[in-house]
Coordinates of C-alpha atoms and ligand atoms in Angstrom, one line a residue:
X29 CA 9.0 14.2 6.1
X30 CA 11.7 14.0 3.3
X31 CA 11.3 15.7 0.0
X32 CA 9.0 13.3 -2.3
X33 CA 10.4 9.9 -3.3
X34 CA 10.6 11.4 -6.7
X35 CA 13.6 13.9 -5.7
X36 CA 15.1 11.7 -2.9
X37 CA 18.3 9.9 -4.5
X38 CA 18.8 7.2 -1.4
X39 CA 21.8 5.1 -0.7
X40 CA 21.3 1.6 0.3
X41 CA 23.6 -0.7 1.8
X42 CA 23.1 -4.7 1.1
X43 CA 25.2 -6.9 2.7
X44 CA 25.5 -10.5 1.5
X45 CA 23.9 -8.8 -1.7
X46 CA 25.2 -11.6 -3.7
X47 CA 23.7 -14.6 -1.2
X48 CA 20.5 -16.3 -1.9
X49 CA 18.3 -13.8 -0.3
X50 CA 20.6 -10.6 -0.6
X51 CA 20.4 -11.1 -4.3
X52 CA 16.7 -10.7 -4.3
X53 CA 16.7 -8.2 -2.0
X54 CA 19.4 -6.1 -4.8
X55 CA 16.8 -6.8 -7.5
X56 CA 13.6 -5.6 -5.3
X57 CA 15.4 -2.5 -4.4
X58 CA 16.1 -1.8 -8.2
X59 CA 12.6 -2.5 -9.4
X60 CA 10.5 -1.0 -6.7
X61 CA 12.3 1.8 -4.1
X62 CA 12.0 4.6 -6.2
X63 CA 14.1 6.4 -4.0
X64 CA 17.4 4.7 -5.0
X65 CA 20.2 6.7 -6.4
X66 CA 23.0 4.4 -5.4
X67 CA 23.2 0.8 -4.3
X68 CA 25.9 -0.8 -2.8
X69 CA 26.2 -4.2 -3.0
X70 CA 28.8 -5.7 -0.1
X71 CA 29.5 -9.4 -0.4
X72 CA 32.6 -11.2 0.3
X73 CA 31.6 -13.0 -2.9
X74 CA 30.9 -11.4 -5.4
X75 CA 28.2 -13.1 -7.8
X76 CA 28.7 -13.2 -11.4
X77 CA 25.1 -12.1 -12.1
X78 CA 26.5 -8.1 -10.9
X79 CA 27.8 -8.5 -14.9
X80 CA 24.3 -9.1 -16.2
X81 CA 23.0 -5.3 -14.6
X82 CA 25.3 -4.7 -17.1
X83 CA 23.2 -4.9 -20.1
X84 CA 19.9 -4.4 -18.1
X85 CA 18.8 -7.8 -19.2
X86 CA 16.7 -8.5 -16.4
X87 CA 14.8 -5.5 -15.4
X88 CA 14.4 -3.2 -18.6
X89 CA 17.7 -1.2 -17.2
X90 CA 19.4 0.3 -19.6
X91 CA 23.2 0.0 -19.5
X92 CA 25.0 3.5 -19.9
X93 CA 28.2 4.3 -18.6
X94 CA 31.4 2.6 -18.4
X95 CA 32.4 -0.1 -15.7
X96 CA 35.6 0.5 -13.9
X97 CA 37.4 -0.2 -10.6
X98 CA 36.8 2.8 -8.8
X99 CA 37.7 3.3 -5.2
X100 CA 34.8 4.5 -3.2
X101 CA 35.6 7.7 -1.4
X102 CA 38.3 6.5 1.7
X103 CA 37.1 8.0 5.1
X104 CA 39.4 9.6 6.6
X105 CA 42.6 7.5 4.8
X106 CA 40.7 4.4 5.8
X107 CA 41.8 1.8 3.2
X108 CA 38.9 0.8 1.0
X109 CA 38.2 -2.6 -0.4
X110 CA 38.4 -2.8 -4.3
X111 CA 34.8 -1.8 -6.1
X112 CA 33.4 -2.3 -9.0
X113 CA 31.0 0.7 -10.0
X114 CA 28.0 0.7 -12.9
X115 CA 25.7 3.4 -13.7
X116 CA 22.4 2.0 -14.3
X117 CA 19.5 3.6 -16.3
X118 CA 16.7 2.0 -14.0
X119 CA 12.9 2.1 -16.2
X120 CA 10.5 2.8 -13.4
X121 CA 7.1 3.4 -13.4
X122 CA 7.6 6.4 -12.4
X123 CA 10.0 7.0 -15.3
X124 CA 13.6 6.8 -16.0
X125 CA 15.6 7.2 -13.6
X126 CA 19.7 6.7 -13.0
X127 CA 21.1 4.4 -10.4
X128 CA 24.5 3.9 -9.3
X129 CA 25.3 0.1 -8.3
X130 CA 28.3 0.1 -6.5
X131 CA 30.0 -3.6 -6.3
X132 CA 32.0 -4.1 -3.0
X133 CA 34.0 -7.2 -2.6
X134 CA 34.3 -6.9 1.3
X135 CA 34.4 -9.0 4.9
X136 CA 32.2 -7.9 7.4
X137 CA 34.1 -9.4 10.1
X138 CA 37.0 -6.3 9.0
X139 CA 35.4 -3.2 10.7
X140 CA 37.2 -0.6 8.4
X141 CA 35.7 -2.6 5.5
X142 CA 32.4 -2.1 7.1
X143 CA 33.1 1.7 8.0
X144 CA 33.7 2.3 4.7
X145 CA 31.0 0.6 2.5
X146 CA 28.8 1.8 5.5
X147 CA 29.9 5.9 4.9
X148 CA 27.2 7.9 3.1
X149 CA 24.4 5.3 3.0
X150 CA 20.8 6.4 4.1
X151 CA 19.3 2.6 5.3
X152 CA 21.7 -0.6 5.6
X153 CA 20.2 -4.0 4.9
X154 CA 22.6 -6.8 6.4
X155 CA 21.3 -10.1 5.2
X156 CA 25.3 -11.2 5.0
X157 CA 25.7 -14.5 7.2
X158 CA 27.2 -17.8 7.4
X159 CA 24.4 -20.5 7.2
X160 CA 25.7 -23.3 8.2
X161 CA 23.8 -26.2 10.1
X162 CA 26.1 -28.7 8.4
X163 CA 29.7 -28.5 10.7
X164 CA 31.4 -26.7 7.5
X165 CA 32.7 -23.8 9.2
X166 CA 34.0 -24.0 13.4
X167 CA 32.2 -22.3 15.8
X168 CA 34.5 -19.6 15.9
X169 CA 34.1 -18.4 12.5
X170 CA 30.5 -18.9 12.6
X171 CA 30.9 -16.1 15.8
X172 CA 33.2 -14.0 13.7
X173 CA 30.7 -13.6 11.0
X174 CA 26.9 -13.6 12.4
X175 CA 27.6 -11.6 15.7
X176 CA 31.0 -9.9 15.2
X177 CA 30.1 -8.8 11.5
X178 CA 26.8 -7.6 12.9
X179 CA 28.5 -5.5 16.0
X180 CA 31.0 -4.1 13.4
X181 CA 27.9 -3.0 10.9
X182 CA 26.0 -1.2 13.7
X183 CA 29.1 0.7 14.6
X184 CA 29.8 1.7 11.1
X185 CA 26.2 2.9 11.2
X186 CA 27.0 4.5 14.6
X187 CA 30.4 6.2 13.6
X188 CA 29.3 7.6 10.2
X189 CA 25.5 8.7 10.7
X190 CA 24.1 5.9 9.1
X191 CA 20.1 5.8 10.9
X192 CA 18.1 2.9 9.7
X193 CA 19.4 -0.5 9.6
X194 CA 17.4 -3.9 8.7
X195 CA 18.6 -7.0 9.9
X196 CA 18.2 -10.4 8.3
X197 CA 17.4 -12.6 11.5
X198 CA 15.9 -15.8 11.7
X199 CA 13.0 -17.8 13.0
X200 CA 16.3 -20.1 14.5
X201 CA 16.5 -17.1 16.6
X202 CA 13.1 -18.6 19.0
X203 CA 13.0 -22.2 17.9
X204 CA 12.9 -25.3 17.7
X205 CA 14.8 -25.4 21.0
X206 CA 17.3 -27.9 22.5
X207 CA 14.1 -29.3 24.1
X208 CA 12.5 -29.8 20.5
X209 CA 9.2 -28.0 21.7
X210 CA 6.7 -27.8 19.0
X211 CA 6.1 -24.2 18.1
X212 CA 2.9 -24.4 16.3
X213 CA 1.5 -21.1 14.4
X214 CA 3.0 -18.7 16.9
X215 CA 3.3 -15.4 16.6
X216 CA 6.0 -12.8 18.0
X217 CA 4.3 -12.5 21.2
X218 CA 3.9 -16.3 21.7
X219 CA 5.8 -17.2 25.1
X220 CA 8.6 -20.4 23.8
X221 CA 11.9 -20.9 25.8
X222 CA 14.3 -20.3 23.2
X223 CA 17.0 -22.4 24.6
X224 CA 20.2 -22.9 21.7
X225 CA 23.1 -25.2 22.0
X226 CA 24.1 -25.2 18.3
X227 CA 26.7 -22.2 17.1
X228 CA 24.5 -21.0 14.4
X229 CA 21.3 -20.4 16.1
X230 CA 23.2 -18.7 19.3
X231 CA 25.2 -16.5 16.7
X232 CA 21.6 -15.7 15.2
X233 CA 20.2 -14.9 18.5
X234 CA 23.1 -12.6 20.2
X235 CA 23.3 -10.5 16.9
X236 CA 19.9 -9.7 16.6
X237 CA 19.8 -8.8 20.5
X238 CA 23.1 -6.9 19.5
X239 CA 20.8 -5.2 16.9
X240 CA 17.6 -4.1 18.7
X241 CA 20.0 -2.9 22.0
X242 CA 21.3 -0.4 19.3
X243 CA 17.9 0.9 18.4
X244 CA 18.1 4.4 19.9
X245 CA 21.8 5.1 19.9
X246 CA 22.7 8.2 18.9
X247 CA 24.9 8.4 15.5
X248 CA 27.2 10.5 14.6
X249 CA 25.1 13.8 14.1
X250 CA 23.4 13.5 16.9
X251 CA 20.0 11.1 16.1
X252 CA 19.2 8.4 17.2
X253 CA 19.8 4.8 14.9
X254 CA 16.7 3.2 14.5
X255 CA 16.7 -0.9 13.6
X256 CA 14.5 -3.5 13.5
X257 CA 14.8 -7.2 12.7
X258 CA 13.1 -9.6 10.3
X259 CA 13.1 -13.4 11.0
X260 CA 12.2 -15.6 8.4
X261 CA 11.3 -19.0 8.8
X262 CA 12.6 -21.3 5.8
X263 CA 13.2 -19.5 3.0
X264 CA 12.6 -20.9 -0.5
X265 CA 12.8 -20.0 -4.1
X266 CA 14.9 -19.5 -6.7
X267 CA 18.5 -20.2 -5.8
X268 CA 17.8 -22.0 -2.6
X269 CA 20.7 -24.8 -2.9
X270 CA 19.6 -27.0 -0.5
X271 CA 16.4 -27.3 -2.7
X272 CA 18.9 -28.4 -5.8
X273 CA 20.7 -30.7 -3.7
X274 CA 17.2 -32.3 -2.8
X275 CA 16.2 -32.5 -6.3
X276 CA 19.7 -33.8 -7.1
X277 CA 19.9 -36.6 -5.0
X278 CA 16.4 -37.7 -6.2
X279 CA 18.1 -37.5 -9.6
X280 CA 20.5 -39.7 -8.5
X281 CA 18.0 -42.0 -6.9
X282 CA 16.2 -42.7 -10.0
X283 CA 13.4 -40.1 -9.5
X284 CA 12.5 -41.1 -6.5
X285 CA 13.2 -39.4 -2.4
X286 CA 12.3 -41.7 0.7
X287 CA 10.5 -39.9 3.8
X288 CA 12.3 -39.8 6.6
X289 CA 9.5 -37.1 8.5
X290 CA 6.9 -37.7 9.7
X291 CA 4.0 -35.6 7.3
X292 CA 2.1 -34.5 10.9
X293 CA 5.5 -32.2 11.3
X294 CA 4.6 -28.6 10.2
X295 CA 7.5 -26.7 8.9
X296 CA 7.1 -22.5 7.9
X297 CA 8.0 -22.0 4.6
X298 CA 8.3 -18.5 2.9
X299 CA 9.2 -17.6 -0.5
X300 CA 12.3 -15.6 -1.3
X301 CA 10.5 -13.0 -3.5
X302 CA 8.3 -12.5 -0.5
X303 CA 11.2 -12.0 2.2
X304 CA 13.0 -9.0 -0.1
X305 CA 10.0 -7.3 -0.5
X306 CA 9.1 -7.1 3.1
X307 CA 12.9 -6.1 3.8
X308 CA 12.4 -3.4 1.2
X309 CA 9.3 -2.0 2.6
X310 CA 10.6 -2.2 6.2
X311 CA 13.8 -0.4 5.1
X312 CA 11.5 2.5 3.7
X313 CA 9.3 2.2 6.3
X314 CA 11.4 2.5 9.3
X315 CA 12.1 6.2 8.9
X316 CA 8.6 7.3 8.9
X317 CA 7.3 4.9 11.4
X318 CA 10.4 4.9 14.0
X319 CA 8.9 5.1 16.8
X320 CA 6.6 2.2 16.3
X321 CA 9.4 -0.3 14.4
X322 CA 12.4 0.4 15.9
X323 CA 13.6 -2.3 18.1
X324 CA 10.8 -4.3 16.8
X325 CA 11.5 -8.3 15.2
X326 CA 8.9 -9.2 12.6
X327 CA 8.4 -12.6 11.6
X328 CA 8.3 -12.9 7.4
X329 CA 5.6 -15.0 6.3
X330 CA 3.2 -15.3 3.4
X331 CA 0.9 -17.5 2.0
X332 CA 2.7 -20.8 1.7
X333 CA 1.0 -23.6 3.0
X334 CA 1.8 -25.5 6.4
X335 CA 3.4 -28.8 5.3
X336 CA 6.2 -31.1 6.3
X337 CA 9.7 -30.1 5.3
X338 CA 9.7 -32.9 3.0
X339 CA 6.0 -33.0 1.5
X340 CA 6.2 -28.9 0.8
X341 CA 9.8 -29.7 -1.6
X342 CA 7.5 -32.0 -3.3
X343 CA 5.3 -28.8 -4.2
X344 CA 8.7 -28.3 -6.5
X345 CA 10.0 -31.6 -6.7
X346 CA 7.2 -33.3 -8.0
X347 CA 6.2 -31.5 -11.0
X348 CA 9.8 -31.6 -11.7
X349 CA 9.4 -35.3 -12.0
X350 CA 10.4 -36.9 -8.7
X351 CA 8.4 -39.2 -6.1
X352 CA 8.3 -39.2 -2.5
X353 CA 8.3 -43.1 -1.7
X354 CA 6.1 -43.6 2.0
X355 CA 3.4 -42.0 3.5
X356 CA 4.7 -42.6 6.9
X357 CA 9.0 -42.6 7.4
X358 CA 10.3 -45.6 5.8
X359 CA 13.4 -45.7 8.4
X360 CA 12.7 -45.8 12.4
X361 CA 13.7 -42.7 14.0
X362 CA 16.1 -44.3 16.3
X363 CA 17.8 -45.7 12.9
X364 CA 18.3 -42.1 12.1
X365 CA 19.9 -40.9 15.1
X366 CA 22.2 -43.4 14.4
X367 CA 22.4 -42.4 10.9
X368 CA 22.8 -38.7 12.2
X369 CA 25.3 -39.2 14.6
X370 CA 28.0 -41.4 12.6
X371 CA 27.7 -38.5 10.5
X372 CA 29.3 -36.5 12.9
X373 CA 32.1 -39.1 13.3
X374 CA 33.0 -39.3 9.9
X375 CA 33.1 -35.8 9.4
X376 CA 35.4 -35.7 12.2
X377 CA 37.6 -38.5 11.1
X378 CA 37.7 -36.8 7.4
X379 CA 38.1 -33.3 8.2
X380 CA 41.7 -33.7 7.6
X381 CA 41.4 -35.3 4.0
X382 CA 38.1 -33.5 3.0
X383 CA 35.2 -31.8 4.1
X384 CA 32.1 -33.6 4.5
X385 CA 28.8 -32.1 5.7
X386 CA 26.1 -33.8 4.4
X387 CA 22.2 -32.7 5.1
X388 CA 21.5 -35.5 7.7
X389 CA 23.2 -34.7 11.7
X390 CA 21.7 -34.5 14.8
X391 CA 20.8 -31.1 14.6
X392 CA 19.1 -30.6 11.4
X393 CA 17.3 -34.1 12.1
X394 CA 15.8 -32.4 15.1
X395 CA 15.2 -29.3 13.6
X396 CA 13.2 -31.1 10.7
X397 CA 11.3 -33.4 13.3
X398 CA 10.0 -30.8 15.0
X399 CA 7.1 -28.1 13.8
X400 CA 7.9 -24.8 13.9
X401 CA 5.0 -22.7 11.8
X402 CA 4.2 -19.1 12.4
X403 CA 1.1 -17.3 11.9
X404 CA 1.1 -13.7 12.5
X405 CA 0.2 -10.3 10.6
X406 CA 2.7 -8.4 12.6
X407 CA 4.4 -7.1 9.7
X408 CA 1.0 -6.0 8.0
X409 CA -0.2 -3.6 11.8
X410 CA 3.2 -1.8 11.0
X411 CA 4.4 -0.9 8.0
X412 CA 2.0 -2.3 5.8
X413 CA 3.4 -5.4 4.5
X414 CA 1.5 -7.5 2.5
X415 CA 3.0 -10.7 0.1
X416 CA 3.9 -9.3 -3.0
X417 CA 3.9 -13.0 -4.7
X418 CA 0.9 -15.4 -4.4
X419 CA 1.5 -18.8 -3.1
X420 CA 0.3 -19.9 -6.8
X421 CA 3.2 -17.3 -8.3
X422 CA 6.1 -18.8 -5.3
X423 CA 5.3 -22.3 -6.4
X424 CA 5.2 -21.6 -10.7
X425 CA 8.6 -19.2 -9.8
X426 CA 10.2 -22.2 -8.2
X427 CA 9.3 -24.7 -10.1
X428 CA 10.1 -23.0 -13.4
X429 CA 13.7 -22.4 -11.7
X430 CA 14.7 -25.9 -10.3
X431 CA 13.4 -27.0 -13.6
X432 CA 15.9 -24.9 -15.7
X433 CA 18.9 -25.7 -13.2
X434 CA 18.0 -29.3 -13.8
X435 CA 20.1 -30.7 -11.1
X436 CA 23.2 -28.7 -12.2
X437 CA 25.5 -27.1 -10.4
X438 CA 24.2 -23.5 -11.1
Ligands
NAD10 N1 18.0 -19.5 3.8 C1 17.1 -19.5 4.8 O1 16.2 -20.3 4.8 C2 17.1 -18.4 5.9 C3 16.1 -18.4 6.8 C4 16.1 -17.4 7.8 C5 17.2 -16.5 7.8 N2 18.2 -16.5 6.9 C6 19.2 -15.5 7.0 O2 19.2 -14.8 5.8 C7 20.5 -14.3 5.5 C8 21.0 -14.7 4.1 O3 20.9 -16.1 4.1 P1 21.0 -16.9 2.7 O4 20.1 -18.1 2.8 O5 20.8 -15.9 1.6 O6 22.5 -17.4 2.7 P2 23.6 -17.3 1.6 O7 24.8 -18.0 2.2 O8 23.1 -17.6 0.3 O9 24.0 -15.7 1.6 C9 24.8 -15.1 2.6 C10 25.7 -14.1 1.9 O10 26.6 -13.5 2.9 C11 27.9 -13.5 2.3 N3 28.9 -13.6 3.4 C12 29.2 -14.6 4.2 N4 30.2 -14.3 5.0 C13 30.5 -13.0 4.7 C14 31.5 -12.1 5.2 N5 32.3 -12.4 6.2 N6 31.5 -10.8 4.7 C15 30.7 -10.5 3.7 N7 29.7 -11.3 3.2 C16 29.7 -12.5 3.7 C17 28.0 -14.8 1.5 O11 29.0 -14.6 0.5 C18 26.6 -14.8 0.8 O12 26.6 -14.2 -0.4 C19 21.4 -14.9 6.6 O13 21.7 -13.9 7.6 C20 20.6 -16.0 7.2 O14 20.9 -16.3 8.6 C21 18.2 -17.5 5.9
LIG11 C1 17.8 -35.6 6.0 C2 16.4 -35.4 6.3 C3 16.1 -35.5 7.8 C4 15.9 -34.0 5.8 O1 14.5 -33.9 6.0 C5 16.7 -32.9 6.5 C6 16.1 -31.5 6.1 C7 17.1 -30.4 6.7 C8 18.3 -30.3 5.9 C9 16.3 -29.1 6.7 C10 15.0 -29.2 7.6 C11 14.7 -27.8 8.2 C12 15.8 -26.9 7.5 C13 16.1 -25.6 8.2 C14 14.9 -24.7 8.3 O2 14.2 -24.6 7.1 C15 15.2 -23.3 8.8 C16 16.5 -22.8 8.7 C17 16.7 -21.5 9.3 C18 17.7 -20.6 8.4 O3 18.1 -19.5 9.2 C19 18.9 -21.4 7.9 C20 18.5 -22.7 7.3 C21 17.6 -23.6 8.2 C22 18.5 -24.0 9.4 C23 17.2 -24.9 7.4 C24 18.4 -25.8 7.1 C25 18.0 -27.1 6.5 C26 17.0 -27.9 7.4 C27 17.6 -28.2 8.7

């Protein structure tokens, strides 16, 4: 067993640290893995809130130490991305203790980039993806950057000794299928033909195959690399965009949204805070319990209630000041297939004048007709997780946050 968590100064990885999740997940790891010394965040944006761990503002870190462009260490004359390092004074607990956050503006679909953000870190989280259900990006690039980024972080982990690696999968991963079979409070086990057609499910799917087939492989040194996968269902909270754009339409719509979903349509919902901290605790778990996690998925869940897609946003929406108009869908269904599907067309006949990928096409009108809820406690038999944030806590958090982005942009 390593030394106590006390001495142990850890590097973690976190790709797509500046994303929607991966932010959460960079503040989780500074407030409660006491065995940080150094945290690199890897993003090919990087956010603007990396300035703010400047002055500490937002966890009682104290800022000491100067900010410069540093290049990290090049492997063997690989060429290194441009990084921004900070020394952090992180107040703990357990005490005072110095971190290092190490700011890498980097592509994981470049494998040297990879290799060398990769070099020297203890546990690699890779939340970085491209979500996209809306036709922004082509097939091709979706490939690029779900499955290709994800084979070219497991051999970074394979060619410089890196052993645990956490992978940020996705419920898309088992459902709903082409078939648009209900998958009602299932659990990891539960039998479901997880049949894809869209690019960004199928890239989900083959990269976290691609990461449980590496569970095992020996890294350089000689052990074996042990992974596991998380799959959350949707994930809400503060910065969830589509949530603003929801709230932002109603703004436009004089306070009001229309259903479109039947309420009898169950949708898993889990709260952001809730996902990081179960990707924290599996990250620190995986070492000590290899044999059991590794190659394991894990659905991440909490206590969220089981509500439409539409009527759980109204957990947020309505206390923000907006009204869901209907209790059953004010348009037929057929009307919005239609609706859906010239959609499609005018994307197509715009792409070359500007891009436009609104919520509504065919696929996320199936996805939102069709339940997909999980009920499981797989997480809690194996390393212990349990929700950090109460549903009560989720829904105030949220709230408080669409509430102070009021519709703007940020
Ligand atoms: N949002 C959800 O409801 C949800 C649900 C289940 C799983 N997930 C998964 O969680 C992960 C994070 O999703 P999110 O909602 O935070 O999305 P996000 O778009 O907010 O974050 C993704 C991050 O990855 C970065 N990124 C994209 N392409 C990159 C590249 N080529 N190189 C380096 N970084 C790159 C982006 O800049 C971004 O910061 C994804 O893997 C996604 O599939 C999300
Ligand atoms: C226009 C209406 C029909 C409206 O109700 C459409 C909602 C639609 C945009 C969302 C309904 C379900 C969402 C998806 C789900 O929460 C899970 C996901 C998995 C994750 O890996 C990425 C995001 C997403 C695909 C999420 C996207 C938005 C919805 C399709």
């Amino acid at each position: 067993m390593a030394d106590s968590a006390q001495a142990q100064k850890l590097v973690y990885l976190v790709t797509g640290g500046c994303g929607f999740l991966g932010e959460h997940v960079v503040r989780m790891l500074l407030q409660r893995e006491p065995r940080l010394g150094e945290l690199r965040v890897f993003d090919l944006h990087l956010g603007p809130w990396l300035e703010e761990l400047k002055t500490g503002s937002r966890w009682g870190s104290l800022w000491r130490g100067g900010c410069g462009r540093f290049p990290i260490p090049s492997q063997a004359g690989i060429p290194t991305p441009a990084v921004e390092q900070m020394i952090l004074v992180s107040v703990h607990m357990d005490g005072i203790r110095p971190v290092r956050v190490t700011a890498i503006q980097g592509d994981v679909t470049q494998a040297h980039e990879v290799a060398a953000a990769v070099a020297g870190a203890h546990v690699v989280i890779h939340t970085a993806g491209l979500v996209d259900v809306f036709g922004r990006a082509s097939p091709k690039i979706i490939h690029e950057v779900n499955v290709q980024g994800t084979r070219n972080v497991i051999e970074a982990c394979v060619q410089t000794g890196t052993r645990f690696l956490v992978y940020t999968s996705s419920m898309e991963v088992v459902g709903p299928n082409t078939k648009g079979d209900p998958f009602y409070r299932g659990n990891e086990d539960t039998p479901y033909e997880a049949v894809h057609r869209h690019p960004y499910p199928c890239s989900k799917a083959l990269a976290e195959w691609l990461v449980l087939e590496a569970n095992g492989r020996k890294v350089c040194g000689g052990l074996p690399l042990v992974t596991c996968a998380l799959r959350p269902t949707g994930i809400y909270g503060e910065g969830h965009q589509i949530m603003r754009d929801f709230y932002r339409q109603g703004l436009r719509l004089g306070g009001r949204l229309f259903r479109a979903i039947p309420a009898s349509v169950e949708h898993g919902r889990v709260y952001v805070g809730n996902v990081a901290w179960m990707h924290v605790l599996a990250a620190r778990e995986l070492e000590r319990r290899a044999a059991l996690m590794g190659g394991q998925v894990y659905f991440c869940y909490d206590g969220s209630p089981y509500k439409s897609y539409e009527d759980f946003n109204m957990e947020f929406l309505g206390p923000c000041g907006l009204r869901l108009v209907g209790t059953r869908p004010l348009v037929p269904y057929w009307l919005l297939v239609f609706l859906a599907a010239l959609n499609v067309l005018l994307q197509w006949l715009l792409r070359p004048l500007l891009l436009y990928a609104p919520l509504l096409n065919p696929y996320t009108l199936a996805v939102a007709n069709t339940t997909f809820t999980v009920s499981t406690d797989k997480a809690q038999r194996h390393f212990g997780y349990e929700p950090l944030f109460s549903w009560e806590d989720s829904r105030t958090r949220t709230i408080l946050w669409v509430q102070a982005t009021g519709g703007s942009a940020q």
